Tab-separated table of C-alpha atoms in Angstrom:
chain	number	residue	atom	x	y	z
A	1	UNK	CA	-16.635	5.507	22.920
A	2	UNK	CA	-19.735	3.701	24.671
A	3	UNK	CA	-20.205	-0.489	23.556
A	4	UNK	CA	-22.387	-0.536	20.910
A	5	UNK	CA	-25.643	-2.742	21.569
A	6	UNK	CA	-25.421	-6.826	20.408
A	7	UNK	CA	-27.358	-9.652	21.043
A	8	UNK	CA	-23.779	-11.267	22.296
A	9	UNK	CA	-23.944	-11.774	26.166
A	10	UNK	CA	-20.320	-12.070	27.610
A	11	UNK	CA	-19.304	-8.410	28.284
A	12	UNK	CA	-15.908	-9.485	27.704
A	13	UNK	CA	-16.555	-10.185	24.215
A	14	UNK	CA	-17.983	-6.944	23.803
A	15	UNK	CA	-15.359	-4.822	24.911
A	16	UNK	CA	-13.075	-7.712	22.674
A	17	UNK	CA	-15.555	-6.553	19.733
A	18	UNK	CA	-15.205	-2.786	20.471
A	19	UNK	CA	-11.298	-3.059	20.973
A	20	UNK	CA	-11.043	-5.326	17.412
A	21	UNK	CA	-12.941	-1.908	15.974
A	22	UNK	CA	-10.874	0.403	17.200
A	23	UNK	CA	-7.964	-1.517	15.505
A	24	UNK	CA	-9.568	-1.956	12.301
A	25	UNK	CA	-11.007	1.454	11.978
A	26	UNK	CA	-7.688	2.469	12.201
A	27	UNK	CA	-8.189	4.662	15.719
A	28	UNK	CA	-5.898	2.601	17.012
A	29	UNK	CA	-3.081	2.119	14.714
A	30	UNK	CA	-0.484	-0.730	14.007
A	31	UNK	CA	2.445	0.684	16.498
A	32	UNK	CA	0.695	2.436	19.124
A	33	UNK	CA	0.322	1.815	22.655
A	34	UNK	CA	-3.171	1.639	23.581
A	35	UNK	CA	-4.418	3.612	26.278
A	36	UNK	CA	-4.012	2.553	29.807
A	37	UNK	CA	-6.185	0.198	31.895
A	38	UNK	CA	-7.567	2.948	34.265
A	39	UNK	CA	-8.746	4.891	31.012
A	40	UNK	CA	-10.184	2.042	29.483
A	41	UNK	CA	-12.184	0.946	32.489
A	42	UNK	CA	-13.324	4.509	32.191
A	43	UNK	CA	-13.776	5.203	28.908
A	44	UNK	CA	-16.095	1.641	28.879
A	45	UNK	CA	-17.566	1.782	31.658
A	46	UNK	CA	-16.765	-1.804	32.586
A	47	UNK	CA	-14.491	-3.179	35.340
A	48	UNK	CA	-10.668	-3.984	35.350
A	49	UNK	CA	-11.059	-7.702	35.391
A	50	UNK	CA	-13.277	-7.238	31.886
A	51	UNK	CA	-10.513	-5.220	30.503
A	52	UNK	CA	-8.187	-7.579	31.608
A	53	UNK	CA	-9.400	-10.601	30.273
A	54	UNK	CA	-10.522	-8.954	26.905
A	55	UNK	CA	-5.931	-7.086	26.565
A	56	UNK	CA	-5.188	-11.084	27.021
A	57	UNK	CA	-7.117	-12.458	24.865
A	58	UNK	CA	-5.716	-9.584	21.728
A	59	UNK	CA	-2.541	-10.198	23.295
A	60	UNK	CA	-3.017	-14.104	22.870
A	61	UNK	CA	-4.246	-13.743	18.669
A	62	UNK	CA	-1.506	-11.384	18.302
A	63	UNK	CA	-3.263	-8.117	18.077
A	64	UNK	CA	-2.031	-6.649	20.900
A	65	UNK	CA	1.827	-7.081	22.420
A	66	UNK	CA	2.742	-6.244	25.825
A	67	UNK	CA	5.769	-4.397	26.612
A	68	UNK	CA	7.597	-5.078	30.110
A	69	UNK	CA	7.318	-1.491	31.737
A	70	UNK	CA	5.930	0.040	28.832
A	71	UNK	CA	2.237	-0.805	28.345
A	72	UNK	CA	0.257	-2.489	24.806
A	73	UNK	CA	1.187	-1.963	21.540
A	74	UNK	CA	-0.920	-2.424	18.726
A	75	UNK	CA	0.823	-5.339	16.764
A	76	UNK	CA	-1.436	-6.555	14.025
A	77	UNK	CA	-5.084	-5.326	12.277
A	78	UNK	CA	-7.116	-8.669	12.511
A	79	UNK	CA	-6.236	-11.907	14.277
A	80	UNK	CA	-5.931	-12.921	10.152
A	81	UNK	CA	-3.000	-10.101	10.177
A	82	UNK	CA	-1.606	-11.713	13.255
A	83	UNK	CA	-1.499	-15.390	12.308
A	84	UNK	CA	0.024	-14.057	8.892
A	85	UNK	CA	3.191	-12.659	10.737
A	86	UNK	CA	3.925	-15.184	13.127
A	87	UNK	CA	4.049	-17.744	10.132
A	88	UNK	CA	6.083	-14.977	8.503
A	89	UNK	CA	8.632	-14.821	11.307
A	90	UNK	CA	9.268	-18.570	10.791
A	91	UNK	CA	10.124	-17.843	7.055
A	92	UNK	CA	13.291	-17.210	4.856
A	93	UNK	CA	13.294	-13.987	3.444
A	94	UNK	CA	13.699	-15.592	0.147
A	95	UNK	CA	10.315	-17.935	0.966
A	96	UNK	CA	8.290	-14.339	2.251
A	97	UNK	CA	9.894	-12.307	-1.079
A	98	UNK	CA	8.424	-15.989	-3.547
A	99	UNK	CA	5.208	-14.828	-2.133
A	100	UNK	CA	5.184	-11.410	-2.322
A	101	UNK	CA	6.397	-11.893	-5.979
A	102	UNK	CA	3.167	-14.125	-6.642
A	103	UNK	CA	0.760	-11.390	-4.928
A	104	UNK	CA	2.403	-8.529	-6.610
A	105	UNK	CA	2.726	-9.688	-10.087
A	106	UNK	CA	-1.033	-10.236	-9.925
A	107	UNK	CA	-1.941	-6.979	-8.295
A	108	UNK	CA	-0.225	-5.431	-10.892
A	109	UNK	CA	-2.303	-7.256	-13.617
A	110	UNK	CA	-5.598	-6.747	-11.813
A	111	UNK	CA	-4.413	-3.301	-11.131
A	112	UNK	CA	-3.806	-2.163	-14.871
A	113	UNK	CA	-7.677	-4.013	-15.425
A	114	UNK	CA	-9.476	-1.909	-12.787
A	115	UNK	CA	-7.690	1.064	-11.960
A	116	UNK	CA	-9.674	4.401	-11.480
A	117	UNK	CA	-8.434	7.958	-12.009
A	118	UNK	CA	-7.995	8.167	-8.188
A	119	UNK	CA	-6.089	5.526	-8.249
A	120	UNK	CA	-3.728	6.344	-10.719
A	121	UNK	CA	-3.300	9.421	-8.532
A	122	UNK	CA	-2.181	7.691	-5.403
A	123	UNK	CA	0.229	5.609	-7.042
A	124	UNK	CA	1.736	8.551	-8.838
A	125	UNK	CA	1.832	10.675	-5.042
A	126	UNK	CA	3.645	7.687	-3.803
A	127	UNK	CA	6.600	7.537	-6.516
A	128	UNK	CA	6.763	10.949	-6.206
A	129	UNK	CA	7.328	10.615	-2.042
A	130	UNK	CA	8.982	7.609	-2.506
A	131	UNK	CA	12.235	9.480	-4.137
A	132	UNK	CA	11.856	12.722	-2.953
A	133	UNK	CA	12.527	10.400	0.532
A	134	UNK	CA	14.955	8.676	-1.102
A	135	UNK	CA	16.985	11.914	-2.254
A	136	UNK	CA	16.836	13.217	0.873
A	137	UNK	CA	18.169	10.542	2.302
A	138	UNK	CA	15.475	9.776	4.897
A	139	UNK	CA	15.744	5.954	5.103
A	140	UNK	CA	12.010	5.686	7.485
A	141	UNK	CA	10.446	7.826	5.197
A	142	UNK	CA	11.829	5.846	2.226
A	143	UNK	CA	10.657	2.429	3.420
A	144	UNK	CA	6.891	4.144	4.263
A	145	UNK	CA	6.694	5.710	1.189
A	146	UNK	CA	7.895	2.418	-0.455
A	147	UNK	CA	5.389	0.292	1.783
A	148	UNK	CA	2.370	3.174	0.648
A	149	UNK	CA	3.461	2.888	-3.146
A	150	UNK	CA	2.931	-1.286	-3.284
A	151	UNK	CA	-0.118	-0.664	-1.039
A	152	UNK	CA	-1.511	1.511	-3.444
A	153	UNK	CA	-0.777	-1.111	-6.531
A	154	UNK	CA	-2.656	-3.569	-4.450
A	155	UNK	CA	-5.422	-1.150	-3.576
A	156	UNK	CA	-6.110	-0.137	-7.544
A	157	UNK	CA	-6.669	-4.082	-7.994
A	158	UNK	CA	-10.000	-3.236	-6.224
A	159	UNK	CA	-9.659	-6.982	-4.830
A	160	UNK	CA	-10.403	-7.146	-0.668
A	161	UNK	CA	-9.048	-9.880	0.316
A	162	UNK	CA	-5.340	-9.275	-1.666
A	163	UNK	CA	-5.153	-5.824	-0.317
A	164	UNK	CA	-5.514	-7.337	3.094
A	165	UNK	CA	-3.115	-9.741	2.531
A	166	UNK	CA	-0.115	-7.695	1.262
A	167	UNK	CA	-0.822	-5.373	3.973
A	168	UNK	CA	0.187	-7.899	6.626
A	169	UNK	CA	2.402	-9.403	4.196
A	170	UNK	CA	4.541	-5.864	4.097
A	171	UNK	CA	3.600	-5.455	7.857
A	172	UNK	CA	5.795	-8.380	8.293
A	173	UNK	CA	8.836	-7.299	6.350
A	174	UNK	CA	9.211	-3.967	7.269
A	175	UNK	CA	11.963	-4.726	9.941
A	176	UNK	CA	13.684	-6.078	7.311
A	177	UNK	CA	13.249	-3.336	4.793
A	178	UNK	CA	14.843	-0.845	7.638
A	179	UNK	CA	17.344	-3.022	8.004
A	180	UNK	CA	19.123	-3.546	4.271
A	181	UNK	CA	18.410	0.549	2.839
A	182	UNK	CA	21.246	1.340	4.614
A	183	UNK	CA	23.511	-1.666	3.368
A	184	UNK	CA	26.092	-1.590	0.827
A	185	UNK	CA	23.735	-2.978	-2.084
A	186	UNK	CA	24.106	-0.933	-5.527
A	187	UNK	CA	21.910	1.998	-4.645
A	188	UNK	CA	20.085	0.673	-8.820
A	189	UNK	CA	18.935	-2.091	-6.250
A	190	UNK	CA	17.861	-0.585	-3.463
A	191	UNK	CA	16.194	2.387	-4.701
A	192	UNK	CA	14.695	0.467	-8.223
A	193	UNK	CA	13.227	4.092	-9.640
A	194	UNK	CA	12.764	2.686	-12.752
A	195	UNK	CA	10.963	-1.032	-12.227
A	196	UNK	CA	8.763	0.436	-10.111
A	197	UNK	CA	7.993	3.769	-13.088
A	198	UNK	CA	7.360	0.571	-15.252
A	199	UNK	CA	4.660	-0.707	-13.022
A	200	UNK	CA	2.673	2.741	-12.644
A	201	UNK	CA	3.164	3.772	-16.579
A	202	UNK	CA	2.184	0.132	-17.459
A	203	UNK	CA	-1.121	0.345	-15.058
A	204	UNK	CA	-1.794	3.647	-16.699
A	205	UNK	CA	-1.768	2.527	-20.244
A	206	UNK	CA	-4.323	-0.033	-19.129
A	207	UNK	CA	-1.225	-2.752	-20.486
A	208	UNK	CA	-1.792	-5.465	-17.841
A	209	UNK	CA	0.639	-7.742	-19.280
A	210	UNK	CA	3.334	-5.406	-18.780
A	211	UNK	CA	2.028	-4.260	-15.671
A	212	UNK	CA	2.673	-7.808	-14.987
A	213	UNK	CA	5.820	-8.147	-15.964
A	214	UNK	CA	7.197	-5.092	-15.130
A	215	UNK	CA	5.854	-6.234	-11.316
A	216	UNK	CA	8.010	-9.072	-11.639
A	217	UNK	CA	11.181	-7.610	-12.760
A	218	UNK	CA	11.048	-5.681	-9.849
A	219	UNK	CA	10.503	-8.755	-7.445
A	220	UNK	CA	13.065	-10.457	-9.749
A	221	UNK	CA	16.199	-8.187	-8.770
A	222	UNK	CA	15.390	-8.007	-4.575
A	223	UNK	CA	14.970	-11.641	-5.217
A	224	UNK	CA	18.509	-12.191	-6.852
A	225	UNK	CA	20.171	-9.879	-4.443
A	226	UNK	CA	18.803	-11.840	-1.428
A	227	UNK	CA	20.453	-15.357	-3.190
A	228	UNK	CA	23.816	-13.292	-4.181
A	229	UNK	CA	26.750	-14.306	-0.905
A	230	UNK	CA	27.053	-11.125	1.231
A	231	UNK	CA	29.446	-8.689	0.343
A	232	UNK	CA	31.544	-10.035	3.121
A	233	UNK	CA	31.999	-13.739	3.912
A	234	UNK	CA	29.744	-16.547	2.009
A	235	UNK	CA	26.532	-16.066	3.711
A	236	UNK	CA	23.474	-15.669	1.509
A	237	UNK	CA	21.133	-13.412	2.013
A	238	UNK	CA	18.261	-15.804	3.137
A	239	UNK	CA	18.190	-15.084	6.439
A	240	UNK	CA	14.611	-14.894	8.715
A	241	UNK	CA	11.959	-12.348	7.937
A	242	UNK	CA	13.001	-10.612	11.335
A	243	UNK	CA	16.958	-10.787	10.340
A	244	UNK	CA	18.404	-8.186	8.916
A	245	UNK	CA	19.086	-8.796	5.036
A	246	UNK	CA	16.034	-7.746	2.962
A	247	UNK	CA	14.639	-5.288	0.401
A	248	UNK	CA	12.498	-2.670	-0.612
């Protein structure tokens, strides 16, 4: 993977440039270690001081996350993605699941306005995967079909900047996510097979109001579990975005 040619002169901003790539392009994706400083010196052609100084300064927007022992780790697509989840970490889950509700509800709408064939498609290949996981009882699988199915809604809006946003927004919660499919919520609230039918039949009919709503609903009952006391004990379900009380 040579350094492409730039005007920019500080060769540790290119290999920064050419690492920021590899993220975003998706070679290297959200969870995986990146490969070790020997073969990146090689595989750039650069020295280990440049590599050095361009890990840190990933590690220090939040790309990147060292692990004692272990090497990098991919943490975030863009430094955007980044600053998104550490504001995330310092939020309720009630405060992160308000927004979500706002971003969903309108990529539902949009969604219904501007949805292709193709689209309709993906949405429909992740309901399918998202109970076929749930029936087989495959909680990770669940949550990525799950994660993929939302995606997807925000995707058909055909609006950038949204899709980007819910992406890191879901990044964030995921650790939550694995965390309550396993609890003792009513499995009508966990699993939600039929608000989330609502939102794909409502984008197909083109019906963006119901789309809407429909988007909402869904939002509307994680929301109300999260407020409802634990089954156990009076504590609500409001804990931090990286606690362990949340929802698909």
């Amino acid at each position: 993977m040579p350094l492409r040619n730039t005007a920019r002169t500080s060769l540790v901003d290119l290999v920064i440039e050419q690492m920021e790539t590899l993220i975003t392009d998706g070679e290297w994706e959200i969870g995986t270690k990146i490969p070790a400083e020997p073969v990146l010196v090689e595989q750039l052609d650069v020295g280990r001081n440049t590599v050095r100084e361009a890990v840190r300064a990933l590690v220090h927007t939040g790309m990147l996350e060292p692990r004692q022992g272990d090497g990098t780790y991919v943490r975030a697509s863009s430094d955007f993605g980044a600053a998104v989840q550490r504001r995330l970490r310092r939020a309720e889950n009630i405060e992160a699941y308000e927004v979500r509700a706002c971003l969903e509800r309108d990529a539902a709408r949009y969604a219904a306005l501007r949805r292709t064939d193709a689209d309709l498609a993906a949405l429909r290949d992740a309901l399918a995967e998202r109970g076929r996981a749930w029936d087989s009882g495959e909680v990770t699988a669940f949550i990525d079909a799950d994660m993929r199915f939302h995606r997807a809604v925000a995707a058909a809006a055909h609006n950038s900047v949204l899709a980007e946003l819910y992406a890191h927004l879901s990044d964030a919660l995921r650790g939550t996510l694995e965390a309550v499919v396993p609890t003792q919520l009513p499995d009508a609230v966990r699993h939600q097979f039929d608000a989330h039918t609502a939102i794909v039949d409502a984008i197909e009919a083109r019906d963006a109001e119901a789309a809407e709503r429909a988007a909402l609903t869904h939002l509307t009952e994680a929301m109300n579990a999260l407020r409802e006391p634990a089954a156990e004990g009076n504590t609500p379900r409001t804990g931090r975005t990286s606690g362990e009380n949340d929802h698909a």
